[in-house]
Amino acid sequence: MLMYFCEFFSVLGTLSVFYFGILVVGEYFAVDAKPSNIKWAPKSAMDVISLLPSLATGFMFHASAVPVYSCMKERNLKTWRSVIFITMAVIYTVTGMAGIFGYMTFGDDVSSDIMQNYDPRRPEIIVGLVAVMTAQIMTFPMHLFVGRYVM
């Protein structure tokens, strides 16, 4: 019973991430933005250092691979590799597209929380904010597991 309960929240969190990605890409085409202040290379060492929290967070999630394997119905290396490959492809595609199109919409003026750049009174943006919140809440148990495991 618990497994089906967790599957629901996992699917809800995943759909929330997809909505966020589609929203950011859609907004790029809706506003027809052409920012002139786009950086094509880091201007200082601080630009590169500011990426470290994102890289550390991404690195932390490798510890989730073992719990995923232990929950699989058909446990074998081939299936596990497929699950990891598909998951990473989806994650890189959705977050990469959101990052690229978000930056191309606002240029160097983009906020570290891209949702702050949009008008929060628009209904689709409110749904996007709820989607980001939902994704964070629904994926929190996996993050908590990793932290508990490390402790």
JSON list of C-alpha atoms in Angstrom, two decimals:
[
{"chain": "A", "resi": 1, "resn": "MET", "atom": "CA", "xyz": [0.00, 0.00, 0.00]},
{"chain": "A", "resi": 2, "resn": "LEU", "atom": "CA", "xyz": [2.82, 2.41, 0.88]},
{"chain": "A", "resi": 3, "resn": "MET", "atom": "CA", "xyz": [4.46, 1.77, -2.50]},
{"chain": "A", "resi": 4, "resn": "TYR", "atom": "CA", "xyz": [1.34, 2.93, -4.40]},
{"chain": "A", "resi": 5, "resn": "PHE", "atom": "CA", "xyz": [1.06, 5.94, -2.10]},
{"chain": "A", "resi": 6, "resn": "CYS", "atom": "CA", "xyz": [4.65, 6.95, -2.92]},
{"chain": "A", "resi": 7, "resn": "GLU", "atom": "CA", "xyz": [4.13, 6.31, -6.64]},
{"chain": "A", "resi": 8, "resn": "PHE", "atom": "CA", "xyz": [1.30, 8.87, -6.70]},
{"chain": "A", "resi": 9, "resn": "PHE", "atom": "CA", "xyz": [3.48, 11.57, -5.16]},
{"chain": "A", "resi": 10, "resn": "SER", "atom": "CA", "xyz": [6.40, 10.65, -7.39]},
{"chain": "A", "resi": 11, "resn": "VAL", "atom": "CA", "xyz": [4.25, 11.02, -10.50]},
{"chain": "A", "resi": 12, "resn": "LEU", "atom": "CA", "xyz": [2.81, 14.29, -9.20]},
{"chain": "A", "resi": 13, "resn": "GLY", "atom": "CA", "xyz": [6.31, 15.65, -8.53]},
{"chain": "A", "resi": 14, "resn": "THR", "atom": "CA", "xyz": [7.46, 14.59, -12.00]},
{"chain": "A", "resi": 15, "resn": "LEU", "atom": "CA", "xyz": [4.46, 16.20, -13.71]},
{"chain": "A", "resi": 16, "resn": "SER", "atom": "CA", "xyz": [5.16, 19.38, -11.75]},
{"chain": "A", "resi": 17, "resn": "VAL", "atom": "CA", "xyz": [8.70, 19.51, -13.10]},
{"chain": "A", "resi": 18, "resn": "PHE", "atom": "CA", "xyz": [7.40, 19.01, -16.64]},
{"chain": "A", "resi": 19, "resn": "TYR", "atom": "CA", "xyz": [4.90, 21.86, -16.20]},
{"chain": "A", "resi": 20, "resn": "PHE", "atom": "CA", "xyz": [7.69, 24.16, -14.99]},
{"chain": "A", "resi": 21, "resn": "GLY", "atom": "CA", "xyz": [9.85, 23.29, -18.00]},
{"chain": "A", "resi": 22, "resn": "ILE", "atom": "CA", "xyz": [7.01, 23.77, -20.47]},
{"chain": "A", "resi": 23, "resn": "LEU", "atom": "CA", "xyz": [6.06, 27.06, -18.80]},
{"chain": "A", "resi": 24, "resn": "VAL", "atom": "CA", "xyz": [9.56, 28.54, -19.11]},
{"chain": "A", "resi": 25, "resn": "VAL", "atom": "CA", "xyz": [9.95, 27.44, -22.74]},
{"chain": "A", "resi": 26, "resn": "GLY", "atom": "CA", "xyz": [6.44, 28.67, -23.58]},
{"chain": "A", "resi": 27, "resn": "GLU", "atom": "CA", "xyz": [7.11, 32.04, -21.98]},
{"chain": "A", "resi": 28, "resn": "TYR", "atom": "CA", "xyz": [10.19, 32.51, -24.15]},
{"chain": "A", "resi": 29, "resn": "PHE", "atom": "CA", "xyz": [8.08, 32.19, -27.28]},
{"chain": "A", "resi": 30, "resn": "ALA", "atom": "CA", "xyz": [5.11, 34.13, -25.83]},
{"chain": "A", "resi": 31, "resn": "VAL", "atom": "CA", "xyz": [7.05, 37.27, -24.93]},
{"chain": "A", "resi": 32, "resn": "ASP", "atom": "CA", "xyz": [9.33, 37.17, -27.99]},
{"chain": "A", "resi": 33, "resn": "ALA", "atom": "CA", "xyz": [12.21, 38.39, -25.82]},
{"chain": "A", "resi": 34, "resn": "LYS", "atom": "CA", "xyz": [15.51, 39.38, -27.31]},
{"chain": "A", "resi": 35, "resn": "PRO", "atom": "CA", "xyz": [17.76, 40.37, -24.39]},
{"chain": "A", "resi": 36, "resn": "SER", "atom": "CA", "xyz": [20.96, 42.11, -25.43]},
{"chain": "A", "resi": 37, "resn": "ASN", "atom": "CA", "xyz": [22.96, 41.30, -22.31]},
{"chain": "A", "resi": 38, "resn": "ILE", "atom": "CA", "xyz": [23.74, 37.60, -22.75]},
{"chain": "A", "resi": 39, "resn": "LYS", "atom": "CA", "xyz": [27.08, 36.29, -21.48]},
{"chain": "A", "resi": 40, "resn": "TRP", "atom": "CA", "xyz": [28.66, 33.64, -23.68]},
{"chain": "A", "resi": 41, "resn": "ALA", "atom": "CA", "xyz": [31.56, 32.92, -21.32]},
{"chain": "A", "resi": 42, "resn": "PRO", "atom": "CA", "xyz": [32.31, 33.47, -17.64]},
{"chain": "A", "resi": 43, "resn": "LYS", "atom": "CA", "xyz": [33.76, 36.90, -16.96]},
{"chain": "A", "resi": 44, "resn": "SER", "atom": "CA", "xyz": [35.40, 36.03, -13.65]},
{"chain": "A", "resi": 45, "resn": "ALA", "atom": "CA", "xyz": [36.30, 33.10, -11.43]},
{"chain": "A", "resi": 46, "resn": "MET", "atom": "CA", "xyz": [33.29, 33.99, -9.27]},
{"chain": "A", "resi": 47, "resn": "ASP", "atom": "CA", "xyz": [30.97, 33.11, -12.19]},
{"chain": "A", "resi": 48, "resn": "VAL", "atom": "CA", "xyz": [32.42, 29.60, -12.19]},
{"chain": "A", "resi": 49, "resn": "ILE", "atom": "CA", "xyz": [32.46, 29.25, -8.39]},
{"chain": "A", "resi": 50, "resn": "SER", "atom": "CA", "xyz": [28.77, 30.22, -8.24]},
{"chain": "A", "resi": 51, "resn": "LEU", "atom": "CA", "xyz": [27.99, 26.93, -10.03]},
{"chain": "A", "resi": 52, "resn": "LEU", "atom": "CA", "xyz": [29.34, 24.79, -7.19]},
{"chain": "A", "resi": 53, "resn": "PRO", "atom": "CA", "xyz": [26.09, 24.55, -5.17]},
{"chain": "A", "resi": 54, "resn": "SER", "atom": "CA", "xyz": [24.25, 23.25, -8.24]},
{"chain": "A", "resi": 55, "resn": "LEU", "atom": "CA", "xyz": [26.97, 20.73, -8.96]},
{"chain": "A", "resi": 56, "resn": "ALA", "atom": "CA", "xyz": [27.06, 19.58, -5.34]},
{"chain": "A", "resi": 57, "resn": "THR", "atom": "CA", "xyz": [23.29, 19.10, -5.30]},
{"chain": "A", "resi": 58, "resn": "GLY", "atom": "CA", "xyz": [23.43, 17.09, -8.51]},
{"chain": "A", "resi": 59, "resn": "PHE", "atom": "CA", "xyz": [26.27, 14.99, -7.16]},
{"chain": "A", "resi": 60, "resn": "MET", "atom": "CA", "xyz": [24.31, 14.25, -3.97]},
{"chain": "A", "resi": 61, "resn": "PHE", "atom": "CA", "xyz": [21.56, 12.52, -5.92]},
{"chain": "A", "resi": 62, "resn": "HIS", "atom": "CA", "xyz": [23.80, 9.67, -7.06]},
{"chain": "A", "resi": 63, "resn": "ALA", "atom": "CA", "xyz": [23.14, 8.12, -3.63]},
{"chain": "A", "resi": 64, "resn": "SER", "atom": "CA", "xyz": [19.48, 7.69, -4.67]},
{"chain": "A", "resi": 65, "resn": "ALA", "atom": "CA", "xyz": [20.44, 5.07, -7.25]},
{"chain": "A", "resi": 66, "resn": "VAL", "atom": "CA", "xyz": [20.75, 2.24, -4.74]},
{"chain": "A", "resi": 67, "resn": "PRO", "atom": "CA", "xyz": [17.30, 2.78, -3.15]},
{"chain": "A", "resi": 68, "resn": "VAL", "atom": "CA", "xyz": [15.81, 2.91, -6.63]},
{"chain": "A", "resi": 69, "resn": "TYR", "atom": "CA", "xyz": [17.45, -0.41, -7.47]},
{"chain": "A", "resi": 70, "resn": "SER", "atom": "CA", "xyz": [16.17, -1.99, -4.26]},
{"chain": "A", "resi": 71, "resn": "CYS", "atom": "CA", "xyz": [12.59, -0.94, -5.10]},
{"chain": "A", "resi": 72, "resn": "MET", "atom": "CA", "xyz": [12.62, -2.36, -8.62]},
{"chain": "A", "resi": 73, "resn": "LYS", "atom": "CA", "xyz": [10.42, -5.35, -9.37]},
{"chain": "A", "resi": 74, "resn": "GLU", "atom": "CA", "xyz": [12.85, -6.79, -11.91]},
{"chain": "A", "resi": 75, "resn": "ARG", "atom": "CA", "xyz": [16.30, -6.27, -10.40]},
{"chain": "A", "resi": 76, "resn": "ASN", "atom": "CA", "xyz": [19.01, -6.67, -12.98]},
{"chain": "A", "resi": 77, "resn": "LEU", "atom": "CA", "xyz": [21.79, -4.46, -14.25]},
{"chain": "A", "resi": 78, "resn": "LYS", "atom": "CA", "xyz": [20.30, -3.97, -17.72]},
{"chain": "A", "resi": 79, "resn": "THR", "atom": "CA", "xyz": [16.97, -2.67, -16.41]},
{"chain": "A", "resi": 80, "resn": "TRP", "atom": "CA", "xyz": [18.69, -0.52, -13.82]},
{"chain": "A", "resi": 81, "resn": "ARG", "atom": "CA", "xyz": [20.92, 1.08, -16.46]},
{"chain": "A", "resi": 82, "resn": "SER", "atom": "CA", "xyz": [17.87, 1.76, -18.61]},
{"chain": "A", "resi": 83, "resn": "VAL", "atom": "CA", "xyz": [16.04, 3.41, -15.73]},
{"chain": "A", "resi": 84, "resn": "ILE", "atom": "CA", "xyz": [19.05, 5.58, -14.91]},
{"chain": "A", "resi": 85, "resn": "PHE", "atom": "CA", "xyz": [19.63, 6.53, -18.55]},
{"chain": "A", "resi": 86, "resn": "ILE", "atom": "CA", "xyz": [15.99, 7.46, -19.17]},
{"chain": "A", "resi": 87, "resn": "THR", "atom": "CA", "xyz": [15.77, 9.38, -15.91]},
{"chain": "A", "resi": 88, "resn": "MET", "atom": "CA", "xyz": [18.93, 11.36, -16.58]},
{"chain": "A", "resi": 89, "resn": "ALA", "atom": "CA", "xyz": [17.88, 12.08, -20.17]},
{"chain": "A", "resi": 90, "resn": "VAL", "atom": "CA", "xyz": [14.53, 13.44, -18.98]},
{"chain": "A", "resi": 91, "resn": "ILE", "atom": "CA", "xyz": [16.12, 15.49, -16.18]},
{"chain": "A", "resi": 92, "resn": "TYR", "atom": "CA", "xyz": [18.80, 16.99, -18.42]},
{"chain": "A", "resi": 93, "resn": "THR", "atom": "CA", "xyz": [16.29, 17.74, -21.17]},
{"chain": "A", "resi": 94, "resn": "VAL", "atom": "CA", "xyz": [13.67, 19.42, -18.96]},
{"chain": "A", "resi": 95, "resn": "THR", "atom": "CA", "xyz": [16.04, 21.38, -16.72]},
{"chain": "A", "resi": 96, "resn": "GLY", "atom": "CA", "xyz": [18.39, 22.17, -19.59]},
{"chain": "A", "resi": 97, "resn": "MET", "atom": "CA", "xyz": [15.60, 23.54, -21.75]},
{"chain": "A", "resi": 98, "resn": "ALA", "atom": "CA", "xyz": [14.22, 25.55, -18.81]},
{"chain": "A", "resi": 99, "resn": "GLY", "atom": "CA", "xyz": [17.70, 26.94, -18.09]},
{"chain": "A", "resi": 100, "resn": "ILE", "atom": "CA", "xyz": [18.51, 27.79, -21.70]},
{"chain": "A", "resi": 101, "resn": "PHE", "atom": "CA", "xyz": [15.15, 29.34, -22.55]},
{"chain": "A", "resi": 102, "resn": "GLY", "atom": "CA", "xyz": [14.93, 31.12, -19.20]},
{"chain": "A", "resi": 103, "resn": "TYR", "atom": "CA", "xyz": [18.33, 32.68, -19.77]},
{"chain": "A", "resi": 104, "resn": "MET", "atom": "CA", "xyz": [17.50, 33.53, -23.38]},
{"chain": "A", "resi": 105, "resn": "THR", "atom": "CA", "xyz": [14.31, 35.25, -22.18]},
{"chain": "A", "resi": 106, "resn": "PHE", "atom": "CA", "xyz": [15.88, 37.45, -19.51]},
{"chain": "A", "resi": 107, "resn": "GLY", "atom": "CA", "xyz": [19.60, 37.42, -20.31]},
{"chain": "A", "resi": 108, "resn": "ASP", "atom": "CA", "xyz": [21.97, 38.36, -17.52]},
{"chain": "A", "resi": 109, "resn": "ASP", "atom": "CA", "xyz": [19.07, 39.97, -15.62]},
{"chain": "A", "resi": 110, "resn": "VAL", "atom": "CA", "xyz": [17.61, 36.56, -14.78]},
{"chain": "A", "resi": 111, "resn": "SER", "atom": "CA", "xyz": [17.09, 35.97, -11.08]},
{"chain": "A", "resi": 112, "resn": "SER", "atom": "CA", "xyz": [18.59, 32.93, -9.35]},
{"chain": "A", "resi": 113, "resn": "ASP", "atom": "CA", "xyz": [14.96, 31.85, -8.88]},
{"chain": "A", "resi": 114, "resn": "ILE", "atom": "CA", "xyz": [13.66, 32.24, -12.41]},
{"chain": "A", "resi": 115, "resn": "MET", "atom": "CA", "xyz": [10.04, 32.31, -11.24]},
{"chain": "A", "resi": 116, "resn": "GLN", "atom": "CA", "xyz": [10.74, 35.74, -9.67]},
{"chain": "A", "resi": 117, "resn": "ASN", "atom": "CA", "xyz": [11.17, 37.15, -13.18]},
{"chain": "A", "resi": 118, "resn": "TYR", "atom": "CA", "xyz": [7.57, 36.41, -14.14]},
{"chain": "A", "resi": 119, "resn": "ASP", "atom": "CA", "xyz": [4.43, 38.33, -13.13]},
{"chain": "A", "resi": 120, "resn": "PRO", "atom": "CA", "xyz": [3.00, 36.42, -10.14]},
{"chain": "A", "resi": 121, "resn": "ARG", "atom": "CA", "xyz": [-0.54, 37.64, -10.85]},
{"chain": "A", "resi": 122, "resn": "ARG", "atom": "CA", "xyz": [-0.89, 35.60, -14.03]},
{"chain": "A", "resi": 123, "resn": "PRO", "atom": "CA", "xyz": [-2.73, 32.28, -13.48]},
{"chain": "A", "resi": 124, "resn": "GLU", "atom": "CA", "xyz": [-0.24, 30.13, -15.39]},
{"chain": "A", "resi": 125, "resn": "ILE", "atom": "CA", "xyz": [2.61, 31.60, -13.33]},
{"chain": "A", "resi": 126, "resn": "ILE", "atom": "CA", "xyz": [0.72, 30.89, -10.09]},
{"chain": "A", "resi": 127, "resn": "VAL", "atom": "CA", "xyz": [0.29, 27.29, -11.26]},
{"chain": "A", "resi": 128, "resn": "GLY", "atom": "CA", "xyz": [4.01, 27.25, -12.09]},
{"chain": "A", "resi": 129, "resn": "LEU", "atom": "CA", "xyz": [4.89, 28.43, -8.59]},
{"chain": "A", "resi": 130, "resn": "VAL", "atom": "CA", "xyz": [2.63, 25.74, -7.12]},
{"chain": "A", "resi": 131, "resn": "ALA", "atom": "CA", "xyz": [4.25, 23.20, -9.47]},
{"chain": "A", "resi": 132, "resn": "VAL", "atom": "CA", "xyz": [7.75, 24.10, -8.27]},
{"chain": "A", "resi": 133, "resn": "MET", "atom": "CA", "xyz": [6.58, 23.90, -4.66]},
{"chain": "A", "resi": 134, "resn": "THR", "atom": "CA", "xyz": [4.87, 20.56, -5.34]},
{"chain": "A", "resi": 135, "resn": "ALA", "atom": "CA", "xyz": [7.97, 19.12, -6.99]},
{"chain": "A", "resi": 136, "resn": "GLN", "atom": "CA", "xyz": [10.07, 20.12, -3.99]},
{"chain": "A", "resi": 137, "resn": "ILE", "atom": "CA", "xyz": [7.61, 18.66, -1.48]},
{"chain": "A", "resi": 138, "resn": "MET", "atom": "CA", "xyz": [7.03, 15.46, -3.42]},
{"chain": "A", "resi": 139, "resn": "THR", "atom": "CA", "xyz": [10.72, 14.73, -3.91]},
{"chain": "A", "resi": 140, "resn": "PHE", "atom": "CA", "xyz": [11.69, 15.65, -0.36]},
{"chain": "A", "resi": 141, "resn": "PRO", "atom": "CA", "xyz": [11.45, 12.07, 0.99]},
{"chain": "A", "resi": 142, "resn": "MET", "atom": "CA", "xyz": [14.15, 10.95, -1.44]},
{"chain": "A", "resi": 143, "resn": "HIS", "atom": "CA", "xyz": [16.41, 13.81, -0.33]},
{"chain": "A", "resi": 144, "resn": "LEU", "atom": "CA", "xyz": [15.69, 13.00, 3.29]},
{"chain": "A", "resi": 145, "resn": "PHE", "atom": "CA", "xyz": [16.60, 9.36, 2.71]},
{"chain": "A", "resi": 146, "resn": "VAL", "atom": "CA", "xyz": [19.99, 10.33, 1.34]},
{"chain": "A", "resi": 147, "resn": "GLY", "atom": "CA", "xyz": [20.67, 12.65, 4.27]},
{"chain": "A", "resi": 148, "resn": "ARG", "atom": "CA", "xyz": [19.56, 10.03, 6.77]},
{"chain": "A", "resi": 149, "resn": "TYR", "atom": "CA", "xyz": [21.73, 7.44, 5.04]},
{"chain": "A", "resi": 150, "resn": "VAL", "atom": "CA", "xyz": [24.78, 9.70, 5.22]},
{"chain": "A", "resi": 151, "resn": "MET", "atom": "CA", "xyz": [24.20, 10.42, 8.92]}
]
